Coordinates of C-alpha atoms and ligand atoms in Angstrom, one line a residue:
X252 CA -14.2 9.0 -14.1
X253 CA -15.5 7.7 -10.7
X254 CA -14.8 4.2 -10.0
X255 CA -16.7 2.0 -7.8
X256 CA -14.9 -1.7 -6.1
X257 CA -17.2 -4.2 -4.7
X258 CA -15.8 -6.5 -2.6
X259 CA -12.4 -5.8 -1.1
X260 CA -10.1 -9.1 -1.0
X261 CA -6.9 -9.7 -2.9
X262 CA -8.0 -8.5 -6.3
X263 CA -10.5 -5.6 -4.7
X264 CA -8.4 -4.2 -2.2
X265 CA -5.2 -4.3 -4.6
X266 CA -7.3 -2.6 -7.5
X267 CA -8.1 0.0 -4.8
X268 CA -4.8 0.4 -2.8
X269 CA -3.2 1.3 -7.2
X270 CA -6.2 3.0 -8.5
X271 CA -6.3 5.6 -5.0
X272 CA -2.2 5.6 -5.1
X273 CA -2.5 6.8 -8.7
X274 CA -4.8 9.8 -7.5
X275 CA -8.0 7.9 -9.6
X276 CA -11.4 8.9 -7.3
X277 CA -11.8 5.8 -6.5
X278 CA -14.7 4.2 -3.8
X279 CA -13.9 0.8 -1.8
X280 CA -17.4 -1.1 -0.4
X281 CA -17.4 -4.4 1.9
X282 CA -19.8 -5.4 4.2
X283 CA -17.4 -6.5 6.8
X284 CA -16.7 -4.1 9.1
X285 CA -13.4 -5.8 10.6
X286 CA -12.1 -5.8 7.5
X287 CA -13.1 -1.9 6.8
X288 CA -11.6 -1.0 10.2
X289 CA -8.0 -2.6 9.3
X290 CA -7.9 -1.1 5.8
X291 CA -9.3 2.4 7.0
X292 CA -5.7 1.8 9.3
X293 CA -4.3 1.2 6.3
X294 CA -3.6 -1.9 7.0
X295 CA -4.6 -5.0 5.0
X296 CA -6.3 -7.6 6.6
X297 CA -4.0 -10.5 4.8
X298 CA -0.4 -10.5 4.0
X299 CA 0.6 -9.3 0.1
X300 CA 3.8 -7.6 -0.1
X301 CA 3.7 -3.8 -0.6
X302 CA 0.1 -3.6 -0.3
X303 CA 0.0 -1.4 2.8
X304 CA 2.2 1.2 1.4
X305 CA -0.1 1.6 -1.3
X306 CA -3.3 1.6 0.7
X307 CA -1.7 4.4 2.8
X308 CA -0.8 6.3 -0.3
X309 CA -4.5 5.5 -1.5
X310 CA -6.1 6.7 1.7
X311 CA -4.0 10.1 1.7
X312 CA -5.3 10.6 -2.0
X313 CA -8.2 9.5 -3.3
X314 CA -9.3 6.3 -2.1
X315 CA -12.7 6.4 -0.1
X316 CA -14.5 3.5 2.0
X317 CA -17.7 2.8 2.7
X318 CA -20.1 0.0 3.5
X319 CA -23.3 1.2 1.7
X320 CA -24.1 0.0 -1.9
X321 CA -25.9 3.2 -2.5
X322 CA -23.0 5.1 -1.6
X323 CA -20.8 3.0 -4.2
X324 CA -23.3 2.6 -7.0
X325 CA -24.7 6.2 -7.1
X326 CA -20.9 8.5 -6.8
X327 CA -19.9 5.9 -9.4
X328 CA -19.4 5.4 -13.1
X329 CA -17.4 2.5 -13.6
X330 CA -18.6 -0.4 -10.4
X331 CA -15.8 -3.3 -10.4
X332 CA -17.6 -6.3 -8.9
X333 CA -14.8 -8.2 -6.7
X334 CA -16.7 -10.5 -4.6
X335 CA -15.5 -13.8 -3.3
X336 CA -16.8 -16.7 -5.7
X337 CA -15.6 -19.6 -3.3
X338 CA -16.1 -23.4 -3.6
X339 CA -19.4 -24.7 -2.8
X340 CA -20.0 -28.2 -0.1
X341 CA -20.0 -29.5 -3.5
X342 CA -17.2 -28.7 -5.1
X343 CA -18.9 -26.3 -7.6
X344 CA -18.7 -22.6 -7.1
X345 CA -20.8 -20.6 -5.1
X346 CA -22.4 -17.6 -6.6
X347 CA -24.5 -16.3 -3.5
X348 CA -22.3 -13.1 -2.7
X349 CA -22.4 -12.6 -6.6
X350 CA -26.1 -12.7 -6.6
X351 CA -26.2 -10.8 -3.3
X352 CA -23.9 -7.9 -4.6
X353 CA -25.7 -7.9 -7.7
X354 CA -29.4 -7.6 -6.0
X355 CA -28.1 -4.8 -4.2
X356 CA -26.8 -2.8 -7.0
X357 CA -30.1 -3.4 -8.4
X358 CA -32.2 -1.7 -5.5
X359 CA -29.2 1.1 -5.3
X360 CA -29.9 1.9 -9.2
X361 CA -33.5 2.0 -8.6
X362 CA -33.7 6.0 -8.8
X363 CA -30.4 6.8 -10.3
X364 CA -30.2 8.8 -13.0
X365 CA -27.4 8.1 -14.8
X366 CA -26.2 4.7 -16.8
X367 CA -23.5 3.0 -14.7
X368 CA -21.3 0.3 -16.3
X369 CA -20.8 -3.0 -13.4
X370 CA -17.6 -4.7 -14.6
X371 CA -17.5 -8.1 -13.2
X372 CA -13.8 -8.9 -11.9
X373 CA -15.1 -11.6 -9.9
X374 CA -14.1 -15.5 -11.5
X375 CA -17.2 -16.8 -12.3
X376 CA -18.4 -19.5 -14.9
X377 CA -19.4 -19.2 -18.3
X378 CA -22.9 -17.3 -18.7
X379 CA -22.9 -16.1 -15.2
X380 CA -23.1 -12.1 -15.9
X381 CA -25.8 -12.7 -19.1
X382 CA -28.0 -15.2 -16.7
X383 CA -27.3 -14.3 -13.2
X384 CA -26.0 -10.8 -13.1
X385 CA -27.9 -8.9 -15.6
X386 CA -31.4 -10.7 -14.6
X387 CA -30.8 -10.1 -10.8
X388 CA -30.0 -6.5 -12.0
X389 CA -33.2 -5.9 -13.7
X390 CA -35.4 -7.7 -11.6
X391 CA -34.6 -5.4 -8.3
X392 CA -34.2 -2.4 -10.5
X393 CA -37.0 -2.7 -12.6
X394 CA -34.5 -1.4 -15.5
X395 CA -33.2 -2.2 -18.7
X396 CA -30.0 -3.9 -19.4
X397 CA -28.3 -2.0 -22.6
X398 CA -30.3 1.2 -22.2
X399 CA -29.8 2.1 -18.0
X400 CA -27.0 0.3 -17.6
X401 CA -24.3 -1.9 -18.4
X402 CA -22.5 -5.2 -17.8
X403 CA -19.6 -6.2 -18.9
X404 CA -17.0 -9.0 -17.9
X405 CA -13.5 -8.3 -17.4
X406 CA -11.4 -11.9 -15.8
X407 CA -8.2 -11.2 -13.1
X408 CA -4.8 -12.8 -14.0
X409 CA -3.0 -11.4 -10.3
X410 CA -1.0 -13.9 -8.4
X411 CA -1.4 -13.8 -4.4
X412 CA 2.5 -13.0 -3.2
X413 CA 2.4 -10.5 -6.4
X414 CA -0.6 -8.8 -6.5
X415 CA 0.2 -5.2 -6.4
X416 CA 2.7 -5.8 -9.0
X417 CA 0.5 -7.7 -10.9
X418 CA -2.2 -4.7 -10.5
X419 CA 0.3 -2.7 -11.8
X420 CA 1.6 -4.3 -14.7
X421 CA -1.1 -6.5 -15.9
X422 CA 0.1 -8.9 -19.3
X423 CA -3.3 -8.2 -20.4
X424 CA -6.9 -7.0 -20.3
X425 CA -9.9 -9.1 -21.6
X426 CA -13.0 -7.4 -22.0
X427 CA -16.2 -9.1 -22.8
X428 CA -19.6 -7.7 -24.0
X429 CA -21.3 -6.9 -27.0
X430 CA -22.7 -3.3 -26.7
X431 CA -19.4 -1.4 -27.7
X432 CA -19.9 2.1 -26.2
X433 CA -19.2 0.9 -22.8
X434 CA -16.9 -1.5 -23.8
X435 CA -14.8 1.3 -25.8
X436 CA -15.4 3.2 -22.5
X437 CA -13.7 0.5 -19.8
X438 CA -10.9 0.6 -22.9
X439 CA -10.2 3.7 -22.5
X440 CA -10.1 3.8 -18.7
X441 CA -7.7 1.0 -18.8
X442 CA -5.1 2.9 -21.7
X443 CA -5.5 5.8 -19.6
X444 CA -4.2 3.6 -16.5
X445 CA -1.5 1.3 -18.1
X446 CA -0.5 4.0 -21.4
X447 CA -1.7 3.4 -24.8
X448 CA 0.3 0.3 -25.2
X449 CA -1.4 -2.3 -22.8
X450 CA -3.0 -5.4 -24.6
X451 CA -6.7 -5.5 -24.4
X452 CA -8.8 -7.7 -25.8
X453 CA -12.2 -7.4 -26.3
X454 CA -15.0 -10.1 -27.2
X455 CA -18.1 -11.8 -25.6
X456 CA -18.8 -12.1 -22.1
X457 CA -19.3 -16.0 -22.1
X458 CA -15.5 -16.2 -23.7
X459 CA -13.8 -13.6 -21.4
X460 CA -15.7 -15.9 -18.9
X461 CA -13.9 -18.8 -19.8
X462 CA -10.8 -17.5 -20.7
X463 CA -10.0 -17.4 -17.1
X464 CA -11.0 -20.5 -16.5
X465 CA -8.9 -21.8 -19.4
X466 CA -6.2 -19.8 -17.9
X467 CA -6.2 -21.0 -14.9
X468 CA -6.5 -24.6 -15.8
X469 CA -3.7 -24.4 -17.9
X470 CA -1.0 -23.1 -15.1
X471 CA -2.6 -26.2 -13.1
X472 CA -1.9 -28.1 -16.0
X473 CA 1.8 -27.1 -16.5
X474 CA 2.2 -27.5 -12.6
X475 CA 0.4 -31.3 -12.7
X476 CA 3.0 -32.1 -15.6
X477 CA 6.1 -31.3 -14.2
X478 CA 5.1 -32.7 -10.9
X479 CA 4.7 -36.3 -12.7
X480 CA 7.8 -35.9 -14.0
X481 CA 9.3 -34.9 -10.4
X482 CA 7.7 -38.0 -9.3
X483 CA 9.2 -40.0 -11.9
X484 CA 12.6 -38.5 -11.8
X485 CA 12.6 -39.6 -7.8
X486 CA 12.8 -43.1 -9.4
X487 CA 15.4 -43.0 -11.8
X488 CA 19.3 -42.6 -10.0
X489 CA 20.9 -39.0 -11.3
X490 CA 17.6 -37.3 -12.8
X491 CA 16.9 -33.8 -12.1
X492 CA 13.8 -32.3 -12.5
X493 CA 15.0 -29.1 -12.5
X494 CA 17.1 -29.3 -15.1
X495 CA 14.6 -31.0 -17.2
X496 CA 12.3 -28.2 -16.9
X497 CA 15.0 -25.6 -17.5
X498 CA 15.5 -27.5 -20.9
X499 CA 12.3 -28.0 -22.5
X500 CA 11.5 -24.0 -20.7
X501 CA 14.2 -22.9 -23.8
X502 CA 11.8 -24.7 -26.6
X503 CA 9.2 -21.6 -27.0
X504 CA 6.0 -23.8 -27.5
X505 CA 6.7 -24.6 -24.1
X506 CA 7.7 -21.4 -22.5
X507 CA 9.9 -21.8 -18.7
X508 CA 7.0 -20.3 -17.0
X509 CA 5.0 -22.6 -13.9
X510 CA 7.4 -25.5 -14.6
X511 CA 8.8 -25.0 -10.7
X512 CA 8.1 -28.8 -9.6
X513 CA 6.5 -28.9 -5.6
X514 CA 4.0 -30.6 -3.6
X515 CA 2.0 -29.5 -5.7
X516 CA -0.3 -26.8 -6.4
X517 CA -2.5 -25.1 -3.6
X518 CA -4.4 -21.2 -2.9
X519 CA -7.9 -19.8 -3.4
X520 CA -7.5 -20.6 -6.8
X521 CA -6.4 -23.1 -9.4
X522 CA -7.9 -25.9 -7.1
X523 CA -11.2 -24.3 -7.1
X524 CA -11.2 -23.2 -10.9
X525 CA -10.2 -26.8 -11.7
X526 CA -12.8 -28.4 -9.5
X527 CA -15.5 -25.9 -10.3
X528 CA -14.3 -26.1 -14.3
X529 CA -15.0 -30.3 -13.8
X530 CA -18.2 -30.2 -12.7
X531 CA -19.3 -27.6 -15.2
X532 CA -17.8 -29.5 -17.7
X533 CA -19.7 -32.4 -16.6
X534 CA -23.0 -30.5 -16.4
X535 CA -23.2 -29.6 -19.9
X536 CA -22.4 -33.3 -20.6
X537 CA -18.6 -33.0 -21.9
X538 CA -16.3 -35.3 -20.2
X539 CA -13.2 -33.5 -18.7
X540 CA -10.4 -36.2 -18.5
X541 CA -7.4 -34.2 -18.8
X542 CA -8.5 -31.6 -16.2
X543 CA -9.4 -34.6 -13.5
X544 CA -6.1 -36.1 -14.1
X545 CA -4.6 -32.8 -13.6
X546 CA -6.4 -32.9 -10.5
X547 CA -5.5 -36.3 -9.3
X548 CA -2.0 -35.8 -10.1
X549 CA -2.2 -32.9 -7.7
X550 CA -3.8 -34.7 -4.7
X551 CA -0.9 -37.4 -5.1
X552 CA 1.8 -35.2 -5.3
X553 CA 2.5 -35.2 -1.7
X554 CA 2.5 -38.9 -1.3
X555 CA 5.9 -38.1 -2.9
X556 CA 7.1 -36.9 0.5
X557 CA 5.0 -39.9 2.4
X558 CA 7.0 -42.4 0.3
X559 CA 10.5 -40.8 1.3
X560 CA 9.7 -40.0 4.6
X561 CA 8.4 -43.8 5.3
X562 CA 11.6 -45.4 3.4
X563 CA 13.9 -43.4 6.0
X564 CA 12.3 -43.4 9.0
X565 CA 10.1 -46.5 8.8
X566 CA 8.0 -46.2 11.0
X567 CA 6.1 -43.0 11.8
X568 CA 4.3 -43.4 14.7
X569 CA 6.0 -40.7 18.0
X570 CA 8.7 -39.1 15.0
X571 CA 9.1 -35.4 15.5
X572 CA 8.3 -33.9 12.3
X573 CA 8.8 -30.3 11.4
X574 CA 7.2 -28.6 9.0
X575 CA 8.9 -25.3 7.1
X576 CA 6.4 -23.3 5.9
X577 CA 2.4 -23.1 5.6
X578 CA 1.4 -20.9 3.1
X579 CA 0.4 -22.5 -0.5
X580 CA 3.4 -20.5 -1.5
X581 CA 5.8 -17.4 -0.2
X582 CA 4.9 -13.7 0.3
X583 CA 1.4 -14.7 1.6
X584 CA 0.1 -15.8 4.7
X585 CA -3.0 -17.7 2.8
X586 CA -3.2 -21.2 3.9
X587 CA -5.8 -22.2 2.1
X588 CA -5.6 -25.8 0.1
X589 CA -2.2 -25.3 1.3
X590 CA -0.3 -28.7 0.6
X591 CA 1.3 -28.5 3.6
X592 CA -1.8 -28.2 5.4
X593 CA -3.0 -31.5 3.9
X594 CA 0.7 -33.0 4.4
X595 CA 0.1 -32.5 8.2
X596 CA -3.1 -33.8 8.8
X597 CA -1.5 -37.5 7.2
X598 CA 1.0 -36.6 9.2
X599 CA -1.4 -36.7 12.0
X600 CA -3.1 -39.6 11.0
X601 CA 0.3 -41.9 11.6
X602 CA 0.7 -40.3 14.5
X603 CA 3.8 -38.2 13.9
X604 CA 4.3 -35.3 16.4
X605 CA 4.4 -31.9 13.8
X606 CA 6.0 -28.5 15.1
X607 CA 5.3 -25.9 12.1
X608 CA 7.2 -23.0 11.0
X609 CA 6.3 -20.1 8.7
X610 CA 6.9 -16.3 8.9
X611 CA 3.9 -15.0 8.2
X612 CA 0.9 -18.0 8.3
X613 CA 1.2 -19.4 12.1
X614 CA -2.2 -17.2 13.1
X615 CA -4.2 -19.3 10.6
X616 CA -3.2 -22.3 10.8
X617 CA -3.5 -22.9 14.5
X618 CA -7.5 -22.3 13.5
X619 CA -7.6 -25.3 11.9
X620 CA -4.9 -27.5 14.2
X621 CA -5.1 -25.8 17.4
X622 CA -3.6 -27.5 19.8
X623 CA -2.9 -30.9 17.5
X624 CA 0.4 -29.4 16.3
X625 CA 3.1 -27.3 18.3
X626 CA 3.9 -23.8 16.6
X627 CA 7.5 -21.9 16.1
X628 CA 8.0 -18.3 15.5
X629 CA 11.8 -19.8 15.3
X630 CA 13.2 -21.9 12.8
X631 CA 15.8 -23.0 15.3
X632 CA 13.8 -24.0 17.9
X633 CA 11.2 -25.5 15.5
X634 CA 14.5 -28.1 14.3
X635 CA 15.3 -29.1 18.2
X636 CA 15.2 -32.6 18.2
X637 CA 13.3 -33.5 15.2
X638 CA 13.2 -36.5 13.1
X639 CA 13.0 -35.0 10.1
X640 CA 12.3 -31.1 8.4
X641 CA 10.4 -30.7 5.4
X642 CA 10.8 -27.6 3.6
X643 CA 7.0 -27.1 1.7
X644 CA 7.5 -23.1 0.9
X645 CA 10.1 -21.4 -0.6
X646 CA 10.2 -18.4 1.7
X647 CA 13.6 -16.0 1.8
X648 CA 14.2 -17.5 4.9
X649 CA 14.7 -21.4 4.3
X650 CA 17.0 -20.4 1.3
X651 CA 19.4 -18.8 3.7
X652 CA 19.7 -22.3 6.0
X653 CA 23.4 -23.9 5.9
X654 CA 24.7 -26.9 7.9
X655 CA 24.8 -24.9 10.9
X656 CA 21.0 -24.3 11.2
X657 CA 20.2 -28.2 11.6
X658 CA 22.8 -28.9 14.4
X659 CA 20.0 -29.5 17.0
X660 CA 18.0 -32.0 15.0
X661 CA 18.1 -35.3 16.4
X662 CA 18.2 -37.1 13.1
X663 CA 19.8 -34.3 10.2
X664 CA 17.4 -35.6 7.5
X665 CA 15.5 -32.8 5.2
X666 CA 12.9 -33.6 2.9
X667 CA 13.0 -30.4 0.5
X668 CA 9.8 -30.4 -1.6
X669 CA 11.2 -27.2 -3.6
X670 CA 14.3 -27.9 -4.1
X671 CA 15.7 -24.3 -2.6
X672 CA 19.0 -25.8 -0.6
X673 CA 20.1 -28.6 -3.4
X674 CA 23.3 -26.1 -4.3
X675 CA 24.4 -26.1 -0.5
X676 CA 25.7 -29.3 -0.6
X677 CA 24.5 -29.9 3.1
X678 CA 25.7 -32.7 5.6
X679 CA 22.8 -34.0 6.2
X680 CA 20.5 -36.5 4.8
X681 CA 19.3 -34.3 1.9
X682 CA 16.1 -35.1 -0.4
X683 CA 15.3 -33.0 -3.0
X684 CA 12.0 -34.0 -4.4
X685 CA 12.6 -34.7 -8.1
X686 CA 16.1 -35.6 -7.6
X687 CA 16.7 -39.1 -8.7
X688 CA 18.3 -40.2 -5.0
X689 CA 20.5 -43.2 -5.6
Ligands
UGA121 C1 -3.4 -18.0 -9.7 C2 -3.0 -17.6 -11.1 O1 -1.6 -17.7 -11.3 C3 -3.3 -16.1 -11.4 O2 -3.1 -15.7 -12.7 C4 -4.8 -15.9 -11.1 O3 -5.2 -14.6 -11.3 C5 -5.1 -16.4 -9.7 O4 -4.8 -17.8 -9.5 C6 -6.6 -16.2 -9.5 O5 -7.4 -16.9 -10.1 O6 -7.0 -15.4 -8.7 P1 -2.3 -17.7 -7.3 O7 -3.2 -18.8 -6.9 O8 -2.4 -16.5 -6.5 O9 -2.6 -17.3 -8.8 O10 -0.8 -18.2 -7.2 P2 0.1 -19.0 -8.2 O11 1.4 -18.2 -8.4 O12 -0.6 -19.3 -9.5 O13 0.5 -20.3 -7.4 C7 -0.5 -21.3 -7.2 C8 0.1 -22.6 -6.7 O14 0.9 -23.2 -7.7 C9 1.1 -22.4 -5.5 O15 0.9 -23.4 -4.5 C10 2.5 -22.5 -6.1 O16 3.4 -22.9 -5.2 C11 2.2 -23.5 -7.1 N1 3.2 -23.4 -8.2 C12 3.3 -22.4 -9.1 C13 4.1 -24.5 -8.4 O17 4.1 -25.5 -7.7 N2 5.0 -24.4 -9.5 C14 5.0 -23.4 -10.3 O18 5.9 -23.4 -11.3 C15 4.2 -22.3 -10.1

C-alpha cells in the first residue's frame, strides 16, 4: 500500500517521519520549498522532540518528497490531506489551502486509472469533505465520488511537544464515511500499523468531523475550569489548586487529565477550534454559551498575573520584567496564541521594560517584538536586575532553578504561573498562581 501526505506540518511531517521510519512507502508533498529543503536535511522546520531522528530514519527508508501533486496523487493509494486549516481575519476558519489541495488532486486524478482514497487529516468543520472536498474533487476531475474515488474523514488527536509519540501510539482512530470498502480498507491500514488491538471507530463523515471539534473543546473546557478555580483559590488564604485538582482527578467521571491550572491555554489549536466552533455554532443559529465562557475565561486568565504583579510592585511603569518562557507550552518552539506573548504586549502597554527567556522560541518571537523586548539565550543574565520573573512554561530548565539562580535580581520576586518551583521552598517572594497567598 502506497501512501500519499499532503501538507507537511506537525501532523503531516510526524505521520511521514513514523510511516517512512516503519519502512511504509510512503510520499511527503508541500509546496514550500524552504520547508522541503530542511526536511530533505532531515531536519524539521519547527521544534518537536524526536522528530528529526525519525525523519532521518524515514529518509534512509522509504520516505520520498516531492512538490508535485501529480507525483503524490498518481504513485499513491491512500492520499492523507494535512493542510493547514488556520483562523480566518474573522475568527472562523479558513478553508482556502483545503480547497486549493483538493482542486489539485482533482486535475492530478484527471487521467488516472486507478480509484484513490483522500483521507482528510486536516481539522475542518462539520460538512466540509461532503460539500467542499468531494465537489471541488469532481468539478476539476470531471469524476465520480463513490465510483473513481474516495473520501473519507479521519480527525488528529496529536499534541505539539508529543507528536511523534502521539503518532505512534494514538488512543484512537475515528473513521468517517459511508461507503465501507474503503473505509474497511483505511481499517486495515491502520491494524496493520498499530496491531490488531488499536481502537477505531468508524461512522459518518459530518460526526468524525465534529468529534474533533468536541474534542478539542472539551480539553479547553477542562483547562477554562480549573483555571477559574486557580483564580479563585488566589483569593482564599491556604488553597491549593493543585491539590484540588489532584482530588477530584481520583473521582473517574472526572479523570486527572488537562486539570494542570496556567495562564491559560494557547497553540495552533484549542483557541482556533473554540473560536472557529463559536461562530459555526452561531451560523446554524444555536447559541454556544458554555464554549464563549470557556473562551472568556481563557482571555482573563492572565489578568491573574496583572493583579499580583500590580499589588507588589504598584506601579509598573520602567519595572524590569522578565519573562521565562515563550512557547504556548514546553518541548515546542510554537509561539503561537502563546499566553506569554499576550502577557508581554500588556506588559508593554504599562510600560514595563521585558527581557524574555526560552530555550527553544527566541527566533520567533523577536518577529513579532523585535526590538520592543530585550532577548536571553541565558536564564542568568535574563534575571540581572529585574523586578520581577515570571515563569509562563514549564520547560526542564525552570524546574531545575534554586535560590541561587535569582541572586542577581534586584527585587527576588517570582510570579510562577505553573506552579513548577512551589516544593523549593525558595527565599524569595514566591507566587504560585492558584495558591491562596495570605
Ligand atoms: C491539542 C489537543 O490536545 C490535541 O489532542 C489535538 O490533536 C491538537 O490540539 C490539535 O488539534 O491539533 P496542542 O495544542 O498541541 O494539542 O497541545 P495541548 O497539550 O493540548 O496544550 C494546549 C494548551 O493547553 C497549552 O498552552 C498548554 O499549556 C495548556 N494546558 C494543557 C494547560 O494549561 N493545562 C493542562 O492541563 C493541559
Amino acid at each position: 500500500m502506497n501512501i500519499g501526505i499532503i501538507g507537511l506540518g506537525f501532523v503531516g511531517l510526524s505521520f511521514a517521519a513514523v510511516l517512512g521510519s516503519k519502512k511504509i512507502p510512503v510520499i511527503g508533498m508541500d509546496t514550500n520549498q524552504d520547508k522541503l529543503k530542511k526536511i530533505y536535511n532531515s531536519k524539521s522546520p519547527f521544534y518537536e522532540p524526536d522528530i528529526d531522528k525519525f525523519l532521518k530514519n524515514a529518509l534512509s527508508k522509504t520516505l520520498r518528497l516531492t512538490d508535485n501533486f501529480t507525483n503524490v496523487v498518481s504513485n499513491s493509494d491512500i492520499i492523507f490531506l494535512t493542510v493547514g486549516t488556520p483562523k480566518s481575519k474573522s475568527g472562523y476558519i479558513d478553508l482556502s489551502m483545503l480547497k486549493n489541495a483538493s482542486k489539485s488532486i482533482g486535475i492530478a486524478i484527471k487521467k488516472l486509472k486507478k480509484t484513490p482514497i483522500i483521507v482528510v487529516k486536516s481539522t475542518v468543520v462539520p460538512g466540509t469533505a461532503v460539500d467542499v472536498v468531494i465537489p471541488t474533487i469532481e468539478k476539476f476531475s470531471s469524476k465520480k465520488h463513490g465510483k473513481n474515488f474516495h473520501v473519507l474523514s479521519n480527525p488528529e488527536f496529536l499534541k505539539e511537544g508529543s507528536a511523534i509519540n502521539d503518532t505512534l501510539n494514538p488512543h484512537l482512530i475515528v473513521i468517517g464515511g459511508l461507503n465501507s470498502k474503503p473505509v474497511t480498507k483505511l481499517s486495515n491500514f491502520y491494524k496493520k500499523l498499530y496491531g490488531e488491538k488499536i481502537k477505531i471507530m468508524k461512522t459518518n463523515s459530518q460526526t468524525a468531523e465534529m468529534i474533533k471539534y468536541a474534542n478539542n473543546s472539551f480539553l479547553a473546557t477542562k483547562i477554562s475550569f480549573i483555571n477559574q478555580i486557580s483564580a479563585l483559590c488566589q483569593s482564599i488564604p491556604g488553597t491549593n489548586v493543585d491539590e484540588i485538582a489532584e482530588a477530584i482527578g481520583y473521582d473517574p467521571r472526572i479523570g486527572n487529565l488537562f486539570l494542570k491550572a496556567g495562564p491559560g491555554y494557547g497553540g495552533s489549536c484549542l483557541p482556533k477550534d473554540l473560536s472557529t466552533l463559536i461562530h459555526y455554532s452561531s451560523k446554524i443559529g444555536n447559541d454556544p454559551s458554555l464554549l464563549k465562557a470557556v473562551q472568556k475565561t481563557n482571555n482573563i486568565q492572565i489578568h491573574q498575573i496583572m493583579k499580583i504583579l500590580k499589588k507588589n510592585l504598584v506601579t509598573l511603569k520602567n519595572k524590569n520584567i522578565t519573562i521565562l518562557g515563550l512557547s504556548f507550552k514546553e518541548n515546542s518552539d510554537d509561539i503561537r496564541e502563546s499566553r506569554s506573548i499576550e502577557l508581554i504586549k500588556i506588559l508593554l502597554k504599562n510600560g514595563c521594560k521585558v527581557t524574555a527567556h526560552d530555550p527553544k522560541s527566541i527566533e520567533n518571537t523577536k518577529l513579532i517584538f523585535d526590538k520592543k523586548i530585550n532577548y536571553s539565550n541565558s536564564i542568568t543574565n535574563s534575571l540581572k536586575n529585574s523586578d520581577c520573573a515570571i515563569i509562563m512554561t514549564a520547560w526542564e530548565n525552570y524546574k531545575k532553578l534554586t535560590n541561587h539562580s535569582f541572586t542577581n535580581m534586584n527585587k527576588k520576586f517570582i510570579i510562577d504561573s505553573r506552579r513548577i518551583l512551589t516544593q523549593k521552598n525558595l527565599d524569595v517572594n514566591y507566587i504560585g498562581l492558584g495558591l491562596g497567598n495570605n
